[in-house]
Coordinates of N, CA and C in Angstrom, one line a residue:
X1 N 209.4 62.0 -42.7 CA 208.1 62.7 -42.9 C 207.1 62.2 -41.9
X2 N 207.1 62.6 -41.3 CA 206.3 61.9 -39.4 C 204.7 63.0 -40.0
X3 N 203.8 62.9 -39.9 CA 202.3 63.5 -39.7 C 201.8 63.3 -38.4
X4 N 201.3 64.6 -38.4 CA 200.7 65.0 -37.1 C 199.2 64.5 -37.0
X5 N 199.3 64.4 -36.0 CA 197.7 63.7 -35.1 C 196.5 64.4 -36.3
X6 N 196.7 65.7 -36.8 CA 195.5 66.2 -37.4 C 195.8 65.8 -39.2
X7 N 196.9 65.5 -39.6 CA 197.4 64.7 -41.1 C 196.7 63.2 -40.9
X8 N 196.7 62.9 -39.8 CA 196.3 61.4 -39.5 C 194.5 61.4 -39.4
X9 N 194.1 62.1 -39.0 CA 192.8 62.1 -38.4 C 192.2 61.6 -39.8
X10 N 191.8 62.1 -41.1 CA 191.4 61.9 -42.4 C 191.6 60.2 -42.8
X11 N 192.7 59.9 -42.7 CA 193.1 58.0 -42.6 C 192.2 57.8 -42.1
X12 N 192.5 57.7 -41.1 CA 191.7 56.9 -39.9 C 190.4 56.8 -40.3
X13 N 189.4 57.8 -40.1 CA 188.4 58.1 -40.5 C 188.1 57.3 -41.7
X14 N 188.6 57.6 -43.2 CA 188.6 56.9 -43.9 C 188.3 55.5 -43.9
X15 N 189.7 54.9 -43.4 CA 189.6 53.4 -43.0 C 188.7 53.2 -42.0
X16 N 187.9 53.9 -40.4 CA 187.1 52.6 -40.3 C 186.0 52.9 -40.8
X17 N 185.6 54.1 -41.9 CA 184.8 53.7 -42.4 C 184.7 52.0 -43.9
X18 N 185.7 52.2 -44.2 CA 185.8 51.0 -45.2 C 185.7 49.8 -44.3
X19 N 186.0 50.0 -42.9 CA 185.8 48.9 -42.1 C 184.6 48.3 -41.8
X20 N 183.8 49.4 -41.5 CA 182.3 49.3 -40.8 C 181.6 49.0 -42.4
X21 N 182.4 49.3 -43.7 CA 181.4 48.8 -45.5 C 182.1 47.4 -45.4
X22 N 183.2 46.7 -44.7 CA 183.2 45.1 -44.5 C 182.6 44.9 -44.0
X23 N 182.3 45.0 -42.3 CA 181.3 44.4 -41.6 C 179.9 44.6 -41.9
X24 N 179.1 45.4 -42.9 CA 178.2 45.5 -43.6 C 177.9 44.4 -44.6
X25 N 179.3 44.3 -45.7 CA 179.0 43.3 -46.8 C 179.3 41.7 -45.6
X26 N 180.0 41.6 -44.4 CA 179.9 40.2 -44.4 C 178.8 40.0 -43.5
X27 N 177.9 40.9 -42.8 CA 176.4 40.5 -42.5 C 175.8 40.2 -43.3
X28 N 176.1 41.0 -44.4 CA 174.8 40.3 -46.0 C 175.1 38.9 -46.5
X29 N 176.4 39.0 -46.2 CA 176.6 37.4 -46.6 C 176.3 36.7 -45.5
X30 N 176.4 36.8 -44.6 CA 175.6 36.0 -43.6 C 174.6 35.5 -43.8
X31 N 173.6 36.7 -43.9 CA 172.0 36.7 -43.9 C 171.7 35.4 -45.1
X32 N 172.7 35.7 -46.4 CA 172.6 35.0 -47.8 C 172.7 33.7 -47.5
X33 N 174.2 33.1 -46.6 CA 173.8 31.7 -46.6 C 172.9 31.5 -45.5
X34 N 172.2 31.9 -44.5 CA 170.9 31.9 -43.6 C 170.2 31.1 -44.4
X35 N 169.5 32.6 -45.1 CA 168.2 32.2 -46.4 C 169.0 31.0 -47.4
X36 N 169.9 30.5 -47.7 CA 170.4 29.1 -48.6 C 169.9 27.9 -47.8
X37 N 170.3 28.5 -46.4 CA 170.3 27.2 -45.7 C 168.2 26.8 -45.3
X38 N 167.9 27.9 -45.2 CA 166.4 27.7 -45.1 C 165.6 26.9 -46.3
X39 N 166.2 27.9 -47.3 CA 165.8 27.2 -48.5 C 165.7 25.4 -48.7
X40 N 167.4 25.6 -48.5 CA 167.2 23.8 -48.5 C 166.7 22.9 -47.4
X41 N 166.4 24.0 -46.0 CA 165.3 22.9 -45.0 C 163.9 22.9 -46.0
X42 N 163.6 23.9 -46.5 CA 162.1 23.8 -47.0 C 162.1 22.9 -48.2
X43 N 163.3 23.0 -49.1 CA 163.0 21.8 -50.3 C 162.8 20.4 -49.7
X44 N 163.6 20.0 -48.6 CA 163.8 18.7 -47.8 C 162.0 18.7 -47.6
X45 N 161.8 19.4 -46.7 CA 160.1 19.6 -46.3 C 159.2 19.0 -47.6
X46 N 159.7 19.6 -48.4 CA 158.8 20.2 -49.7 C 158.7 18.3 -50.6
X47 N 160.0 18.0 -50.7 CA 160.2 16.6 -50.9 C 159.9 15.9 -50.0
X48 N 159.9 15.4 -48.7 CA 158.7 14.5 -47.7 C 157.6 14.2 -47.8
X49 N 156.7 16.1 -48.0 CA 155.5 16.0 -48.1 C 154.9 15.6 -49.2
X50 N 155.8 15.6 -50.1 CA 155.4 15.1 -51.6 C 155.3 13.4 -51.9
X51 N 157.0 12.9 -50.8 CA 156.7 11.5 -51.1 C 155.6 10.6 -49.8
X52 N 155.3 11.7 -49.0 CA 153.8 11.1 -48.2 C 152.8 11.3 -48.8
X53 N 152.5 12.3 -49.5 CA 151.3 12.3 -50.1 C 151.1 11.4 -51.3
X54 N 152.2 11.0 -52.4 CA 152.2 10.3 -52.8 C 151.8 8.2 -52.6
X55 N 152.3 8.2 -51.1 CA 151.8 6.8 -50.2 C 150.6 7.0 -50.1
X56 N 150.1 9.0 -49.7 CA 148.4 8.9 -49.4 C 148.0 8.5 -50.5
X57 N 148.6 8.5 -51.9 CA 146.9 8.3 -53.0 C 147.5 7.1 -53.3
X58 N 148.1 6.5 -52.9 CA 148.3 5.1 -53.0 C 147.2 4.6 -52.3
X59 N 147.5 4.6 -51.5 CA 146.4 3.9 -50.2 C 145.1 4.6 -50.5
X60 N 144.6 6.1 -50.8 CA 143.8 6.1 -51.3 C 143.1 5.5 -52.5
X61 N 143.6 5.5 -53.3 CA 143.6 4.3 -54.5 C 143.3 3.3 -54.2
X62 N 143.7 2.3 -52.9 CA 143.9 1.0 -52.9 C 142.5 0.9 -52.1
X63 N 142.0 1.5 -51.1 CA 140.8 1.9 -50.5 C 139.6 1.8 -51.4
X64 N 140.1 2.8 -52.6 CA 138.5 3.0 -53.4 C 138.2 1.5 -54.2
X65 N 139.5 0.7 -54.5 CA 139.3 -0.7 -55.0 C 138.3 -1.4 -54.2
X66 N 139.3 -1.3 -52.4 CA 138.4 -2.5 -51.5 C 136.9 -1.7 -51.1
X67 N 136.8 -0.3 -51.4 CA 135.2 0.3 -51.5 C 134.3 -0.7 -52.6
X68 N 135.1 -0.7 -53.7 CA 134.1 -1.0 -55.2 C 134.0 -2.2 -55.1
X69 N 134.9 -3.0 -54.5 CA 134.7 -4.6 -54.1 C 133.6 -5.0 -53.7
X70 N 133.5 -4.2 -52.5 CA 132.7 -4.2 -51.1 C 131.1 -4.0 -52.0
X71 N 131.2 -3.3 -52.0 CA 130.3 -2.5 -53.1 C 129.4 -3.3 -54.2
X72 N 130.5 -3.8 -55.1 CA 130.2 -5.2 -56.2 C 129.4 -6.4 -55.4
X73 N 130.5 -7.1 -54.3 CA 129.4 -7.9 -53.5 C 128.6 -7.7 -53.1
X74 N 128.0 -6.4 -52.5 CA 127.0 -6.6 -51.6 C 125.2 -6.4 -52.8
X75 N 125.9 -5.9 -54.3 CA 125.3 -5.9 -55.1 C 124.8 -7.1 -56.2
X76 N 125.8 -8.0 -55.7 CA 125.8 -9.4 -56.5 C 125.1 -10.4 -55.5
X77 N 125.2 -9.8 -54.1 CA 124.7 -10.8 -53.2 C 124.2 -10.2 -51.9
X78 N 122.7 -9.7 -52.5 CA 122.0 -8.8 -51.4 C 121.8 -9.6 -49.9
X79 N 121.6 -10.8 -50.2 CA 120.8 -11.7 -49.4 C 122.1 -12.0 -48.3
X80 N 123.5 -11.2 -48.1 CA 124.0 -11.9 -46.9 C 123.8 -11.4 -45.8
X81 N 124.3 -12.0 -44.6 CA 123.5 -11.5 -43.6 C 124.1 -10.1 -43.0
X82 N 123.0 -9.4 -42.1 CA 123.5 -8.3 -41.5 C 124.9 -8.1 -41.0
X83 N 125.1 -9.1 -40.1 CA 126.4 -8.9 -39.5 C 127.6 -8.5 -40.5
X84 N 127.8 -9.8 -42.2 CA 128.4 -9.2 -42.8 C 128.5 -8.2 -43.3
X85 N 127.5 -7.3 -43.5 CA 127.4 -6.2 -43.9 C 127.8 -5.0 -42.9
X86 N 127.8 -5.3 -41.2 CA 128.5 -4.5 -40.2 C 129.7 -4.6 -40.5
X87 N 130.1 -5.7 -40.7 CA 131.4 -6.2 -40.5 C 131.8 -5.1 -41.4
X88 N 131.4 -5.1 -43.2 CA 132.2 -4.4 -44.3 C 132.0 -3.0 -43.9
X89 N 131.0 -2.7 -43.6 CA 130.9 -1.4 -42.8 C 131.9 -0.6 -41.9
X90 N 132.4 -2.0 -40.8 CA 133.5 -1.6 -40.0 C 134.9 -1.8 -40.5
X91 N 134.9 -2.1 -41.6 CA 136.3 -2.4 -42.2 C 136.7 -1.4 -43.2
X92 N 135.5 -0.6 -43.9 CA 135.3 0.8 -44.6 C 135.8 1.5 -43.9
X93 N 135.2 1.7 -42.3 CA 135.8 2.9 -41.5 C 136.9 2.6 -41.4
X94 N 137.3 1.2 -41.0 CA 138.5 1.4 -40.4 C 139.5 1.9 -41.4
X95 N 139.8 1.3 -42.8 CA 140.6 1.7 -43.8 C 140.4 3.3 -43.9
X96 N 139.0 4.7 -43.9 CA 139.2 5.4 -44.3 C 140.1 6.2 -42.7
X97 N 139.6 5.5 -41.3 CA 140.3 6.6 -40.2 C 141.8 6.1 -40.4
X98 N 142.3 5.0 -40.9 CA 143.6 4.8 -41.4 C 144.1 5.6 -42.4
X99 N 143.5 5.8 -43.5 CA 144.2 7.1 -44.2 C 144.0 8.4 -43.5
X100 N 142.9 8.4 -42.5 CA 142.7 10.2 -42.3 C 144.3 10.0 -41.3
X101 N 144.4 8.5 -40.4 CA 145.8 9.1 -39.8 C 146.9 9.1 -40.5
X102 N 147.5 8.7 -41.6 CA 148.5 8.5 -42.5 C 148.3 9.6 -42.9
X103 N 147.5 10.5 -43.4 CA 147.5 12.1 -44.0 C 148.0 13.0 -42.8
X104 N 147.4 12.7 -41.7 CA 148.0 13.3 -40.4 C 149.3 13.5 -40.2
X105 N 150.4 12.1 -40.4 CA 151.5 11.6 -40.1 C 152.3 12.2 -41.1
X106 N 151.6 12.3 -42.4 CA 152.3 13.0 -43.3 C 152.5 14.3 -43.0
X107 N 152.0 14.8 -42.5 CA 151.5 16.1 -42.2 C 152.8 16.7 -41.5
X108 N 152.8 15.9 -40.8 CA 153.7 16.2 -39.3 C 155.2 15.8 -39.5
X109 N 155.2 14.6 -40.1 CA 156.5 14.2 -41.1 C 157.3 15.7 -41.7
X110 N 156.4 16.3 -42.5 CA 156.8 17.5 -43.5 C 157.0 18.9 -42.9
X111 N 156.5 18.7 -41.7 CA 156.9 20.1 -40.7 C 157.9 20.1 -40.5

């Protein structure tokens, strides 16, 4: 029972269409684990920036103490001299441009 080129034509057809509904479902799976794998770069992200932010309110924390310190002395003992009061002045800055760059670093860490 041999079929002719025109008994055949309907197969064929048939089949690459079922072909071209594989290569359809295994782009989607493609795309699927794509978006899996994104996902888990962004939880990785998502956990960094959580445990730097976390070191930031630490150090922010530990800042507002050496603020209230600073603060307490210069309230317990008005009479010290200027300089030490530049001094606590420059030691204020320096701790807060140190957290502004540690929130930075975080920042960039989490990208």
């Amino acid at each position: 029972m041999e079929k002719t080129a025109e008994e055949l034509l309907p197969i064929v057809t048939a089949a690459q269409r079922q072909v071209e509904d594989i290569r359809g479902v295994a782009l989607h799976l493609m795309e699927t684990v794509t978006c899996a794998g994104e996902v888990t770069d962004l939880k990785t992200a998502v956990g960094k920036l959580a445990k730097a932010t976390a070191a930031e309110i630490t150090q922010l924390q530990a800042l507002g103490r050496e603020l209230d310190g600073t603060l307490q002395s210069a309230k317990t003992n008005p009479a010290r001299s200027k300089s030490t009061h530049q001094r606590d002045a420059d030691e204020m800055k320096r701790i807060t441009v140190s957290a502004a760059g540690q929130k930075r670093w975080a920042m960039a860490a989490a990208a």
